[in-house]
PDB file of C-alpha atoms in Angstrom:
ATOM      1  CA  MET A 128       1.636 -32.373  -4.174  1.00 49.00           C
ATOM      2  CA  ASP A 129       1.375 -32.440  -0.398  1.00 71.00           C
ATOM      3  CA  THR A 130      -0.011 -29.890   2.038  1.00 83.00           C
ATOM      4  CA  GLU A 131       3.486 -28.445   2.515  1.00 83.00           C
ATOM      5  CA  SER A 132       3.422 -27.304  -1.124  1.00 81.00           C
ATOM      6  CA  LEU A 133       0.088 -25.585  -0.510  1.00 87.00           C
ATOM      7  CA  CYS A 134       1.497 -23.943   2.622  1.00 88.00           C
ATOM      8  CA  ALA A 135       4.496 -22.747   0.594  1.00 86.00           C
ATOM      9  CA  GLU A 136       2.106 -21.165  -1.916  1.00 84.00           C
ATOM     10  CA  LEU A 137       0.252 -19.435   0.934  1.00 89.00           C
ATOM     11  CA  ARG A 138       3.559 -18.213   2.453  1.00 89.00           C
ATOM     12  CA  GLU A 139       4.575 -16.761  -0.897  1.00 85.00           C
ATOM     13  CA  LEU A 140       1.226 -15.033  -1.152  1.00 83.00           C
ATOM     14  CA  LEU A 141       1.637 -13.519   2.323  1.00 84.00           C
ATOM     15  CA  SER A 142       5.120 -12.251   1.489  1.00 84.00           C
ATOM     16  CA  GLU A 143       3.899 -10.567  -1.707  1.00 79.00           C
ATOM     17  CA  VAL A 144       0.691  -8.896  -0.552  1.00 77.00           C
ATOM     18  CA  ILE A 145       0.773  -5.977   1.880  1.00 77.00           C
ATOM     19  CA  GLY A 146      -1.845  -6.024   4.611  1.00 78.00           C
ATOM     20  CA  VAL A 147      -2.668  -9.734   4.569  1.00 84.00           C
ATOM     21  CA  SER A 148      -1.504 -11.449   7.753  1.00 86.00           C
ATOM     22  CA  GLY A 149      -2.998 -14.921   7.364  1.00 90.00           C
ATOM     23  CA  ALA A 150      -4.293 -17.330   4.751  1.00 91.00           C
ATOM     24  CA  LEU A 151      -5.800 -20.771   4.706  1.00 93.00           C
ATOM     25  CA  ILE A 152      -7.483 -23.263   2.422  1.00 94.00           C
ATOM     26  CA  ALA A 153     -10.381 -25.382   3.624  1.00 95.00           C
ATOM     27  CA  THR A 154     -12.847 -27.800   2.127  1.00 94.00           C
ATOM     28  CA  GLY A 155     -16.386 -26.604   1.486  1.00 93.00           C
ATOM     29  CA  ASP A 156     -17.527 -28.458   4.598  1.00 94.00           C
ATOM     30  CA  GLY A 157     -14.963 -26.763   6.835  1.00 95.00           C
ATOM     31  CA  MET A 158     -12.051 -29.200   7.050  1.00 95.00           C
ATOM     32  CA  LEU A 159      -8.658 -27.484   7.135  1.00 94.00           C
ATOM     33  CA  ILE A 160      -6.373 -28.320   4.201  1.00 94.00           C
ATOM     34  CA  ALA A 161      -3.482 -25.859   4.628  1.00 93.00           C
ATOM     35  CA  ALA A 162      -2.822 -22.758   6.710  1.00 93.00           C
ATOM     36  CA  GLU A 163      -0.286 -20.002   7.123  1.00 91.00           C
ATOM     37  CA  CYS A 164      -1.370 -17.841  10.000  1.00 84.00           C
ATOM     38  CA  GLU A 165       0.013 -16.459  13.231  1.00 76.00           C
ATOM     39  CA  ASP A 166      -2.185 -18.553  15.475  1.00 67.00           C
ATOM     40  CA  SER A 167      -2.250 -21.995  13.902  1.00 61.00           C
ATOM     41  CA  LEU A 168      -4.167 -23.340  16.912  1.00 60.00           C
ATOM     42  CA  HIS A 169      -7.282 -21.578  15.641  1.00 88.00           C
ATOM     43  CA  ALA A 170      -6.864 -22.521  11.971  1.00 92.00           C
ATOM     44  CA  GLU A 171      -9.324 -25.417  12.244  1.00 93.00           C
ATOM     45  CA  SER A 172     -11.930 -23.154  13.856  1.00 94.00           C
ATOM     46  CA  ILE A 173     -11.369 -20.534  11.153  1.00 94.00           C
ATOM     47  CA  ALA A 174     -11.839 -23.228   8.473  1.00 95.00           C
ATOM     48  CA  ALA A 175     -15.141 -24.319  10.024  1.00 96.00           C
ATOM     49  CA  LEU A 176     -16.394 -20.744  10.355  1.00 96.00           C
ATOM     50  CA  ALA A 177     -15.317 -19.987   6.780  1.00 96.00           C
ATOM     51  CA  ALA A 178     -17.467 -22.855   5.495  1.00 96.00           C
ATOM     52  CA  ALA A 179     -20.443 -21.576   7.472  1.00 96.00           C
ATOM     53  CA  THR A 180     -19.809 -18.020   6.260  1.00 95.00           C
ATOM     54  CA  SER A 181     -19.602 -19.196   2.668  1.00 94.00           C
ATOM     55  CA  GLY A 182     -22.852 -21.138   3.038  1.00 94.00           C
ATOM     56  CA  VAL A 183     -24.699 -18.165   4.500  1.00 96.00           C
ATOM     57  CA  GLY A 184     -23.232 -15.884   1.826  1.00 94.00           C
ATOM     58  CA  ALA A 185     -24.370 -18.235  -0.949  1.00 94.00           C
ATOM     59  CA  GLN A 186     -27.893 -18.369   0.461  1.00 95.00           C
ATOM     60  CA  PHE A 187     -27.979 -14.588   0.837  1.00 95.00           C
ATOM     61  CA  ALA A 188     -26.781 -14.130  -2.768  1.00 95.00           C
ATOM     62  CA  TYR A 189     -29.448 -16.592  -3.946  1.00 96.00           C
ATOM     63  CA  LEU A 190     -32.232 -14.910  -1.965  1.00 96.00           C
ATOM     64  CA  MET A 191     -31.251 -11.469  -3.222  1.00 96.00           C
ATOM     65  CA  ARG A 192     -30.857 -12.791  -6.801  1.00 97.00           C
ATOM     66  CA  LEU A 193     -27.221 -11.642  -6.912  1.00 95.00           C
ATOM     67  CA  GLY A 194     -25.992 -14.632  -8.903  1.00 94.00           C
ATOM     68  CA  GLU A 195     -23.289 -17.074  -7.893  1.00 91.00           C
ATOM     69  CA  LEU A 196     -21.393 -16.191  -4.735  1.00 91.00           C
ATOM     70  CA  GLY A 197     -18.118 -14.432  -5.462  1.00 89.00           C
ATOM     71  CA  GLY A 198     -17.061 -14.142  -1.849  1.00 90.00           C
ATOM     72  CA  THR A 199     -17.975 -12.944   1.594  1.00 92.00           C
ATOM     73  CA  VAL A 200     -16.184 -10.274   3.630  1.00 90.00           C
ATOM     74  CA  VAL A 201     -16.457  -9.762   7.373  1.00 91.00           C
ATOM     75  CA  GLN A 202     -15.178  -6.406   8.543  1.00 88.00           C
ATOM     76  CA  GLY A 203     -14.376  -5.358  12.080  1.00 87.00           C
ATOM     77  CA  ASN A 204     -12.784  -2.242  13.512  1.00 87.00           C
ATOM     78  CA  LYS A 205      -9.389  -4.014  13.746  1.00 84.00           C
ATOM     79  CA  GLY A 206      -9.342  -5.865  10.420  1.00 85.00           C
ATOM     80  CA  CYS A 207     -11.257  -7.954   7.942  1.00 87.00           C
ATOM     81  CA  VAL A 208     -11.480 -11.450   6.539  1.00 90.00           C
ATOM     82  CA  ALA A 209     -12.402 -12.546   3.019  1.00 90.00           C
ATOM     83  CA  VAL A 210     -13.887 -15.966   2.295  1.00 94.00           C
ATOM     84  CA  HIS A 211     -13.913 -17.006  -1.369  1.00 91.00           C
ATOM     85  CA  PRO A 212     -14.885 -20.275  -3.018  1.00 91.00           C
ATOM     86  CA  ILE A 213     -12.245 -22.141  -5.005  1.00 89.00           C
ATOM     87  CA  GLY A 214     -13.835 -24.452  -7.531  1.00 84.00           C
ATOM     88  CA  GLU A 215     -16.645 -26.707  -6.370  1.00 83.00           C
ATOM     89  CA  ASN A 216     -15.521 -27.757  -2.902  1.00 89.00           C
ATOM     90  CA  ALA A 217     -12.816 -25.536  -1.440  1.00 93.00           C
ATOM     91  CA  ILE A 218     -12.514 -22.136   0.207  1.00 94.00           C
ATOM     92  CA  LEU A 219      -9.706 -19.571   0.323  1.00 92.00           C
ATOM     93  CA  VAL A 220      -9.576 -17.415   3.440  1.00 93.00           C
ATOM     94  CA  LEU A 221      -7.404 -14.297   3.652  1.00 90.00           C
ATOM     95  CA  TYR A 222      -7.383 -11.864   6.538  1.00 88.00           C
ATOM     96  CA  GLY A 223      -5.660  -8.739   7.710  1.00 84.00           C
ATOM     97  CA  ASN A 224      -5.379  -7.359  11.217  1.00 80.00           C
ATOM     98  CA  ASP A 225      -4.041  -3.894  10.434  1.00 75.00           C
ATOM     99  CA  GLY A 226      -7.350  -2.081  10.231  1.00 66.00           C
ATOM    100  CA  PRO A 227     -10.309  -2.502   7.932  1.00 57.00           C
ATOM    101  CA  ASN A 228      -8.989  -2.293   4.380  1.00 70.00           C
ATOM    102  CA  VAL A 229     -11.472  -4.251   2.300  1.00 76.00           C
ATOM    103  CA  ALA A 230     -10.156  -2.915  -1.026  1.00 79.00           C
ATOM    104  CA  ARG A 231      -6.660  -4.258  -0.278  1.00 74.00           C
ATOM    105  CA  LEU A 232      -8.130  -7.606   0.715  1.00 74.00           C
ATOM    106  CA  HIS A 233     -10.159  -7.841  -2.519  1.00 78.00           C
ATOM    107  CA  LEU A 234      -7.004  -7.106  -4.541  1.00 79.00           C
ATOM    108  CA  ALA A 235      -5.137  -9.821  -2.654  1.00 78.00           C
ATOM    109  CA  VAL A 236      -7.896 -12.334  -3.365  1.00 79.00           C
ATOM    110  CA  ARG A 237      -7.924 -11.509  -7.089  1.00 80.00           C
ATOM    111  CA  GLN A 238      -4.145 -11.972  -7.207  1.00 80.00           C
ATOM    112  CA  ALA A 239      -4.185 -15.184  -5.182  1.00 79.00           C
ATOM    113  CA  LEU A 240      -7.143 -17.133  -6.577  1.00 83.00           C
ATOM    114  CA  PRO A 241      -5.592 -18.345  -9.859  1.00 84.00           C
ATOM    115  CA  ARG A 242      -2.368 -19.519  -8.200  1.00 82.00           C
ATOM    116  CA  VAL A 243      -4.075 -21.124  -5.228  1.00 84.00           C
ATOM    117  CA  GLU A 244      -6.637 -22.829  -7.448  1.00 85.00           C
ATOM    118  CA  ALA A 245      -3.857 -24.309  -9.611  1.00 84.00           C
ATOM    119  CA  ALA A 246      -1.944 -25.501  -6.531  1.00 82.00           C
ATOM    120  CA  LEU A 247      -5.094 -27.020  -5.057  1.00 85.00           C
ATOM    121  CA  MET A 248      -5.886 -28.876  -8.287  1.00 82.00           C
ATOM    122  CA  ALA A 249      -2.358 -30.332  -8.293  1.00 80.00           C
ATOM    123  CA  TYR A 250      -2.791 -31.315  -4.626  1.00 80.00           C
ATOM    124  CA  GLN A 251      -6.065 -33.123  -5.355  1.00 76.00           C
ATOM    125  CA  ARG A 252      -4.551 -35.245  -8.144  1.00 73.00           C
TER     126      ARG A 252
END
């Protein structure tokens, strides 16, 4: 499976989930794997920031004795972004720019994770 297949999976996800305007998959160290977002010029920067966000979130969860990191959400007054680990060394990033709706974003992540994880495993083979 090539990156185009991963992008197709992300496009399908975006067409199915209301309120999510962009999605990308990155490695745990911030290298972009696949992206479907309006501004693809910033996808590599988003991937790098997602890795940093995931690292800080994992350390915060450890310090607070919250268990293994399930995800990190950044919320602004114009939208929010969710950063979730996929397996051992990948990250799924979903974001919406239509106002802060964290509940909708969490639902989108729960729906997307199994499919994206399966597509990523096929890509890595």
